[in-house]
């Protein structure tokens, strides 16, 4: 198959047919990126910074178009899609400061002067998932370009449209075509060439833990660097001393945003037993209040699932005899709709509580005390994100330190801020994206000693 039909998940209509990049075309693109690397590396820091700011300005000027593309391609709500396009702009602006701040060190040594330099790696392959096509692309290509690398980017097969547009905007802004290339195609073809082709010096992958392990194993053969942001089964821990009304009102938006198709979704709610019943009473109207519908409407808070295949997977977790406490609503008719669903499984071992369902399904279980809450939150192979609701600052810090996750929020469900590092513990991944240190992940430290002895 040489083309792929992009489907609008809210209508099941074909949006556009996109040509799929072949293995041979991928290798040719990697070769062009290799040839372009010396020239891009040697662009002066100020000029590289200026080009990244021009790229950010181009995204800003095209923000509404990018957002509408994402609504059509991914079924994201228009509010979310505008934020996502704005995040690409903001991340580009943030890392546009990096080229002029790639500082090395002067290390005191006897007999001479010792200097270190942060050198770019070469060609970086970025593999982007379908759940957040724009921002996750930017988290990879912006710091990589800032550090002086060239980038080949593979969008998810289901959601290539905004990545293709970002590639066009980069060229309009003056980024040389071979410095940043977007290659739509299959993971088994394009993504595999990123892993196997020695011309790619690093692979950045966001997606499932299963595929991440395969990429890591493939890169090991060449000692190729990787950054992996993988799955998550994230706990939302609600203590009895919290603002219970606020915690219950916020809980649906911690898991049902983007229809639960989020590695950071708080899909396991742990509630202190003494307030469990009251929390459930407050949670039910909050879930019923989630507005599910046309993602292009300004009032919509949750859109459809991404595809028929994924809808079938999510549905398989909630058969007729599932322990459903209550559900929200979803449209009838065309589209991959699934209502917000709250379940009360008998134990943490139940797949509803243990698996990353990646849909609008949340499990609620009680706990006795701090120690049990931490034990329950850590009973997972994942460790990406989570929330803690309490008025006790000491408890917030104790529990935050004890929960094995890379990104925790107290009295909030926020996981991602481009100013701060993002990544997971355990099988949720390797390395960190975003924040002031992300550029270092796209460089090698070179040590140079200059003898001053006669």
Coordinates of C-alpha atoms in Angstrom, one line a residue:
X1 CA 0.0 0.0 0.0
X2 CA 1.6 3.3 -1.2
X3 CA -1.0 5.6 0.4
X4 CA -3.0 5.8 3.6
X5 CA -6.5 7.2 4.0
X6 CA -6.6 9.6 7.0
X7 CA -10.0 9.2 8.7
X8 CA -11.9 11.8 10.8
X9 CA -12.6 9.9 14.0
X10 CA -15.7 12.0 14.7
X11 CA -17.4 11.3 11.3
X12 CA -15.5 8.2 10.0
X13 CA -15.1 10.1 6.7
X14 CA -11.8 10.1 4.7
X15 CA -10.1 13.4 5.1
X16 CA -7.1 12.9 2.8
X17 CA -4.9 10.2 1.3
X18 CA -1.2 10.5 2.3
X19 CA 1.6 8.9 0.5
X20 CA 3.6 6.5 2.7
X21 CA 7.4 6.8 2.7
X22 CA 9.2 3.6 1.7
X23 CA 12.3 2.1 3.3
X24 CA 14.4 3.3 0.3
X25 CA 13.0 6.8 0.5
X26 CA 13.7 6.8 4.3
X27 CA 17.3 5.9 3.7
X28 CA 17.6 8.6 1.1
X29 CA 16.1 11.2 3.5
X30 CA 18.6 10.1 6.2
X31 CA 21.4 10.4 3.7
X32 CA 20.3 14.0 2.9
X33 CA 20.1 14.8 6.6
X34 CA 23.6 13.5 7.1
X35 CA 24.8 15.7 4.2
X36 CA 23.0 18.7 5.6
X37 CA 24.4 18.2 9.2
X38 CA 27.8 19.9 8.8
X39 CA 26.2 23.0 7.4
X40 CA 23.5 23.2 10.1
X41 CA 26.0 22.5 12.8
X42 CA 28.2 25.4 11.6
X43 CA 25.3 28.0 11.5
X44 CA 26.3 30.6 14.0
X45 CA 24.4 30.3 17.3
X46 CA 22.7 33.6 16.9
X47 CA 21.5 32.8 13.3
X48 CA 20.2 29.3 14.4
X49 CA 18.3 31.0 17.2
X50 CA 16.8 33.5 14.8
X51 CA 15.6 30.7 12.5
X52 CA 14.0 28.9 15.4
X53 CA 12.2 32.1 16.4
X54 CA 11.0 32.6 12.8
X55 CA 9.7 29.0 12.9
X56 CA 7.8 29.8 16.1
X57 CA 6.4 32.9 14.4
X58 CA 5.3 30.8 11.4
X59 CA 3.5 28.4 13.8
X60 CA 1.8 31.3 15.6
X61 CA 0.6 32.7 12.3
X62 CA -0.8 29.3 11.3
X63 CA -2.1 28.4 14.7
X64 CA -5.8 28.3 13.9
X65 CA -5.2 26.2 10.7
X66 CA -3.1 23.8 12.7
X67 CA -5.7 23.5 15.3
X68 CA -8.5 22.8 12.8
X69 CA -6.3 20.2 11.1
X70 CA -5.9 18.4 14.5
X71 CA -9.6 18.5 15.2
X72 CA -10.3 16.9 11.8
X73 CA -7.4 14.4 11.9
X74 CA -7.3 13.4 15.6
X75 CA -10.8 14.3 17.0
X76 CA -9.2 16.6 19.5
X77 CA -11.5 19.3 20.9
X78 CA -10.8 22.7 19.4
X79 CA -9.7 24.1 22.7
X80 CA -7.1 21.4 23.2
X81 CA -5.9 21.6 19.6
X82 CA -5.3 25.4 19.9
X83 CA -3.3 24.7 23.1
X84 CA -1.3 22.0 21.4
X85 CA -0.4 24.2 18.4
X86 CA 0.5 27.0 20.9
X87 CA 2.7 24.5 22.8
X88 CA 4.8 23.9 19.6
X89 CA 5.2 27.7 19.2
X90 CA 6.2 28.1 22.9
X91 CA 8.6 25.1 22.8
X92 CA 10.3 26.5 19.7
X93 CA 10.6 29.9 21.4
X94 CA 12.0 28.4 24.6
X95 CA 14.7 26.4 22.8
X96 CA 15.5 29.2 20.5
X97 CA 17.5 30.5 23.4
X98 CA 19.6 27.3 23.6
X99 CA 22.0 27.7 20.7
X100 CA 23.6 30.8 22.4
X101 CA 23.7 29.1 25.8
X102 CA 25.3 25.7 25.0
X103 CA 28.1 26.5 27.4
X104 CA 31.0 24.2 28.1
X105 CA 33.3 24.3 31.1
X106 CA 36.8 25.3 31.9
X107 CA 38.0 22.7 34.4
X108 CA 41.2 23.4 36.4
X109 CA 43.9 20.9 35.7
X110 CA 47.7 20.9 36.1
X111 CA 49.9 21.6 33.1
X112 CA 47.4 23.3 30.9
X113 CA 43.8 24.4 30.2
X114 CA 40.9 21.9 30.0
X115 CA 37.7 22.8 28.1
X116 CA 34.5 20.9 27.3
X117 CA 32.2 21.4 24.4
X118 CA 28.6 20.3 23.8
X119 CA 28.7 18.8 20.3
X120 CA 25.6 17.8 18.3
X121 CA 25.0 14.1 17.6
X122 CA 24.2 14.2 13.9
X123 CA 20.9 12.9 12.6
X124 CA 18.1 12.5 15.1
X125 CA 15.0 10.3 14.3
X126 CA 11.8 11.4 16.1
X127 CA 8.9 8.9 16.2
X128 CA 5.7 10.6 17.2
X129 CA 2.5 8.9 18.6
X130 CA -1.1 9.6 17.4
X131 CA -2.5 10.9 20.8
X132 CA -0.7 14.2 20.8
X133 CA 0.8 14.6 17.3
X134 CA 1.8 18.3 17.5
X135 CA 3.3 18.9 21.0
X136 CA 5.2 15.6 21.2
X137 CA 6.8 16.3 17.8
X138 CA 7.9 19.7 19.0
X139 CA 9.4 18.3 22.3
X140 CA 11.7 16.2 20.0
X141 CA 12.6 18.4 17.1
X142 CA 12.9 21.8 18.8
X143 CA 15.8 20.9 21.2
X144 CA 17.4 18.7 18.7
X145 CA 17.5 21.4 16.0
X146 CA 18.6 24.0 18.7
X147 CA 21.6 21.8 19.6
X148 CA 22.7 21.7 15.9
X149 CA 21.3 18.3 14.9
X150 CA 19.3 17.5 11.7
X151 CA 16.0 15.8 12.2
X152 CA 13.9 13.2 10.4
X153 CA 10.5 12.9 11.9
X154 CA 7.9 10.1 11.5
X155 CA 4.4 11.0 12.5
X156 CA 1.9 8.3 13.5
X157 CA 0.3 6.7 10.5
X158 CA -3.2 7.7 11.8
X159 CA -2.3 11.4 12.4
X160 CA 0.2 12.8 9.9
X161 CA -1.5 16.0 8.8
X162 CA -0.2 18.5 11.4
X163 CA 3.4 17.1 11.2
X164 CA 3.3 17.6 7.4
X165 CA 2.1 21.2 7.9
X166 CA 4.9 21.8 10.5
X167 CA 7.4 20.7 8.0
X168 CA 6.1 23.2 5.4
X169 CA 6.1 26.0 8.0
X170 CA 9.8 25.1 8.9
X171 CA 10.8 25.6 5.3
X172 CA 8.8 28.9 5.0
X173 CA 10.7 30.1 8.1
X174 CA 14.0 29.4 6.5
X175 CA 14.9 26.0 8.0
X176 CA 16.7 24.2 5.2
X177 CA 14.6 21.3 3.8
X178 CA 17.1 18.6 4.5
X179 CA 17.7 19.8 8.1
X180 CA 14.1 19.0 9.1
X181 CA 12.2 16.3 7.1
X182 CA 8.8 14.8 7.8
X183 CA 8.4 11.2 6.6
X184 CA 4.8 9.8 6.9
X185 CA 4.8 6.1 6.9
X186 CA 4.5 2.9 8.8
X187 CA 6.4 2.3 12.0
X188 CA 7.6 -1.1 10.7
X189 CA 9.1 0.7 7.7
X190 CA 10.2 4.2 8.5
X191 CA 10.6 3.8 12.2
X192 CA 12.5 0.6 11.7
X193 CA 14.9 2.4 9.4
X194 CA 15.5 5.0 12.0
X195 CA 16.6 2.1 14.3
X196 CA 18.6 0.1 11.8
X197 CA 20.2 2.8 9.7
X198 CA 23.6 3.8 11.3
X199 CA 23.3 7.3 9.9
X200 CA 20.7 8.0 12.6
X201 CA 22.6 8.7 15.8
X202 CA 19.6 8.9 18.2
X203 CA 16.0 7.8 18.3
X204 CA 13.3 9.7 20.2
X205 CA 10.2 7.6 20.7
X206 CA 6.9 8.2 22.4
X207 CA 4.4 5.3 22.4
X208 CA 3.7 1.9 24.0
X209 CA 6.2 0.2 26.3
X210 CA 6.1 -2.9 24.1
X211 CA 7.3 -1.0 21.0
X212 CA 9.7 1.0 23.1
X213 CA 11.4 -2.2 24.3
X214 CA 11.8 -3.3 20.6
X215 CA 13.3 0.1 19.7
X216 CA 15.7 0.0 22.6
X217 CA 16.8 -3.5 21.7
X218 CA 17.4 -2.5 18.1
X219 CA 19.4 0.6 19.0
X220 CA 21.5 -1.5 21.3
X221 CA 23.2 -3.2 18.4
X222 CA 24.8 0.2 17.4
X223 CA 24.9 1.6 20.9
X224 CA 22.5 4.2 19.5
X225 CA 21.1 6.7 22.0
X226 CA 17.4 6.7 22.8
X227 CA 14.9 8.8 24.7
X228 CA 11.8 6.8 25.4
X229 CA 8.5 8.1 26.8
X230 CA 6.3 5.1 27.2
X231 CA 3.1 3.9 29.0
X232 CA 1.5 4.9 32.3
X233 CA -1.0 3.8 34.8
X234 CA -1.2 6.8 36.9
X235 CA -2.7 7.2 40.4
X236 CA -4.8 10.1 41.6
X237 CA -4.5 9.8 45.4
X238 CA -7.3 11.6 47.3
X239 CA -6.8 11.9 51.1
X240 CA -9.6 12.6 53.6
X241 CA -8.1 16.0 54.5
X242 CA -8.3 17.3 50.9
X243 CA -10.8 19.7 49.5
X244 CA -13.0 16.8 48.5
X245 CA -15.4 18.8 46.3
X246 CA -12.6 20.3 44.3
X247 CA -10.8 16.9 44.0
X248 CA -14.0 15.2 42.7
X249 CA -14.8 18.0 40.3
X250 CA -11.3 17.9 38.9
X251 CA -11.0 14.1 38.7
X252 CA -12.9 13.6 35.4
X253 CA -10.6 16.0 33.6
X254 CA -7.5 14.2 34.9
X255 CA -8.5 11.1 33.0
X256 CA -11.1 11.9 30.3
X257 CA -9.2 14.7 28.6
X258 CA -8.4 13.6 25.1
X259 CA -10.8 10.7 25.7
X260 CA -8.3 9.1 28.1
X261 CA -5.8 8.7 25.3
X262 CA -3.0 10.1 27.4
X263 CA 0.0 8.4 29.0
X264 CA -0.4 10.8 31.9
X265 CA -4.2 10.1 32.4
X266 CA -5.1 9.5 36.1
X267 CA -7.0 6.3 35.3
X268 CA -6.7 4.9 38.8
X269 CA -8.3 6.9 41.6
X270 CA -7.3 5.9 45.1
X271 CA -9.6 7.4 47.8
X272 CA -9.1 7.2 51.6
X273 CA -11.7 4.8 52.9
X274 CA -13.3 7.2 55.4
X275 CA -14.4 9.6 52.5
X276 CA -14.8 7.0 49.7
X277 CA -18.6 7.1 49.7
X278 CA -18.8 10.9 49.8
X279 CA -16.2 11.1 47.0
X280 CA -18.3 8.8 44.8
X281 CA -21.4 10.9 45.4
X282 CA -19.5 14.0 44.3
X283 CA -17.8 12.3 41.4
X284 CA -21.0 11.1 39.7
X285 CA -22.5 14.5 38.7
X286 CA -19.0 15.6 37.7
X287 CA -18.7 12.7 35.3
X288 CA -22.2 13.3 34.0
X289 CA -21.2 16.9 33.4
X290 CA -18.4 16.1 30.9
X291 CA -19.5 17.4 27.5
X292 CA -18.8 14.8 24.9
X293 CA -19.5 15.6 21.3
X294 CA -18.5 17.5 18.1
X295 CA -14.8 18.3 18.7
X296 CA -15.1 21.4 16.6
X297 CA -17.6 22.9 19.1
X298 CA -16.2 25.4 21.6
X299 CA -18.3 23.8 24.3
X300 CA -17.1 20.2 23.8
X301 CA -14.8 18.8 26.5
X302 CA -14.2 15.3 25.1
X303 CA -14.1 14.0 21.6
X304 CA -14.0 10.5 20.1
X305 CA -11.4 7.7 20.3
X306 CA -8.9 7.7 17.4
X307 CA -10.0 4.7 15.4
X308 CA -12.4 1.7 15.1
X309 CA -9.6 -0.7 16.2
X310 CA -8.8 1.3 19.3
X311 CA -12.5 1.7 20.1
X312 CA -12.8 -2.1 20.0
X313 CA -9.9 -2.5 22.4
X314 CA -11.3 0.0 24.9
X315 CA -14.8 -1.6 24.6
X316 CA -13.3 -5.1 25.4
X317 CA -12.4 -3.9 28.9
X318 CA -16.0 -3.0 29.7
X319 CA -18.3 -6.0 28.8
X320 CA -21.9 -6.2 30.0
X321 CA -21.0 -7.6 33.4
X322 CA -18.2 -5.1 34.1
X323 CA -18.4 -3.4 37.6
X324 CA -19.6 -0.1 36.2
X325 CA -20.5 2.5 38.9
X326 CA -21.8 5.1 36.5
X327 CA -21.2 6.5 33.0
X328 CA -21.5 9.8 31.2
X329 CA -23.0 10.3 27.8
X330 CA -21.7 10.1 24.2
X331 CA -23.2 10.7 20.8
X332 CA -24.9 8.0 18.8
X333 CA -24.2 7.4 15.1
X334 CA -21.0 7.7 13.1
X335 CA -17.7 8.3 15.0
X336 CA -15.7 6.3 17.5
X337 CA -17.5 7.5 20.6
X338 CA -17.1 6.0 24.1
X339 CA -18.8 7.5 27.2
X340 CA -16.8 8.5 30.3
X341 CA -17.0 5.4 32.5
X342 CA -16.3 4.9 36.2
X343 CA -15.6 1.3 37.4
X344 CA -15.1 -0.2 40.8
X345 CA -13.0 -3.4 40.3
X346 CA -12.6 -5.7 43.2
X347 CA -8.8 -5.4 43.4
X348 CA -5.7 -3.8 41.9
X349 CA -5.0 -7.0 40.1
X350 CA -8.1 -6.6 37.9
X351 CA -7.2 -5.5 34.4
X352 CA -9.5 -2.4 34.9
X353 CA -7.2 -1.3 37.6
X354 CA -3.9 -2.7 36.3
X355 CA -3.8 -2.1 32.6
X356 CA -3.3 1.1 30.6
X357 CA -6.6 1.0 28.8
X358 CA -5.9 4.3 27.0
X359 CA -9.6 5.3 26.9
X360 CA -12.1 7.2 29.1
X361 CA -12.3 4.5 31.8
X362 CA -11.3 5.1 35.4
X363 CA -11.1 2.7 38.3
X364 CA -11.8 3.8 41.8
X365 CA -10.5 1.9 44.9
X366 CA -10.3 2.7 48.6
X367 CA -7.1 2.8 50.8
X368 CA -6.6 3.0 54.6
X369 CA -3.6 5.2 55.2
X370 CA -0.6 6.9 53.7
X371 CA 1.5 3.7 53.5
X372 CA -1.3 1.7 51.7
X373 CA -1.9 4.6 49.3
X374 CA 1.8 4.6 48.3
X375 CA 1.9 0.8 48.1
X376 CA -1.1 0.7 45.8
X377 CA 0.2 3.6 43.6
X378 CA 3.5 1.8 43.2
X379 CA 1.9 -1.6 42.3
X380 CA 2.5 -1.2 38.6
X381 CA 5.3 -1.6 36.1
X382 CA 4.8 2.0 35.1
X383 CA 5.9 5.3 36.7
X384 CA 5.1 8.3 34.6
X385 CA 2.8 10.6 36.4
X386 CA 0.2 11.1 39.2
X387 CA -1.7 13.4 41.5
X388 CA -1.9 13.8 45.3
X389 CA -4.8 15.7 46.9
X390 CA -4.2 16.9 50.4
X391 CA -4.1 20.0 52.5
X392 CA -1.2 18.7 54.5
X393 CA 2.1 20.0 53.0
X394 CA 4.2 17.5 54.9
X395 CA 2.1 14.6 53.6
X396 CA 2.2 16.0 50.1
X397 CA 6.0 16.0 50.2
X398 CA 6.3 12.6 51.9
X399 CA 4.0 10.9 49.5
X400 CA 5.5 12.6 46.5
X401 CA 8.9 11.3 47.4
X402 CA 7.6 7.8 48.0
X403 CA 5.5 7.4 44.8
X404 CA 7.6 6.0 42.0
X405 CA 6.7 8.4 39.2
X406 CA 8.6 11.0 37.2
X407 CA 5.9 13.8 37.2
X408 CA 3.7 14.4 40.2
X409 CA 1.2 17.2 40.9
X410 CA -0.3 18.2 44.3
X411 CA -3.9 19.4 44.2
X412 CA -3.6 19.5 40.4
X413 CA -3.6 17.2 37.4
X414 CA -1.0 19.0 35.4
X415 CA 1.9 16.9 34.1
X416 CA 3.6 18.8 31.4
X417 CA 5.2 22.3 31.5
X418 CA 7.8 23.0 28.9
X419 CA 10.0 24.8 31.4
X420 CA 10.4 21.6 33.5
X421 CA 11.7 18.0 32.8
X422 CA 9.2 15.3 31.7
X423 CA 9.8 11.6 31.7
X424 CA 9.1 8.3 33.6
X425 CA 10.4 5.8 36.1
X426 CA 10.5 2.1 35.6
X427 CA 8.9 0.9 32.3
X428 CA 7.5 4.4 31.6
X429 CA 10.7 5.2 29.8
X430 CA 14.3 6.5 29.7
X431 CA 15.6 10.1 29.7
X432 CA 13.8 13.4 30.1
X433 CA 12.3 15.8 27.6
X434 CA 11.6 19.5 28.0
X435 CA 13.1 21.8 30.6
X436 CA 16.5 23.5 30.6
X437 CA 18.5 20.3 30.3
X438 CA 16.7 18.7 27.3
X439 CA 19.2 20.1 24.8
X440 CA 22.0 18.2 26.6
X441 CA 20.3 15.0 25.6
X442 CA 21.0 15.9 22.0
X443 CA 24.7 16.6 22.5
X444 CA 27.9 14.8 23.3
X445 CA 30.4 16.2 25.8
X446 CA 33.8 16.7 24.2
X447 CA 36.8 17.2 26.4
X448 CA 39.8 19.2 25.1
X449 CA 43.1 19.6 27.0
X450 CA 45.6 22.3 25.9
X451 CA 49.1 21.9 27.3
X452 CA 50.8 25.1 28.5
X453 CA 54.1 23.5 29.4
X454 CA 57.3 24.3 27.5

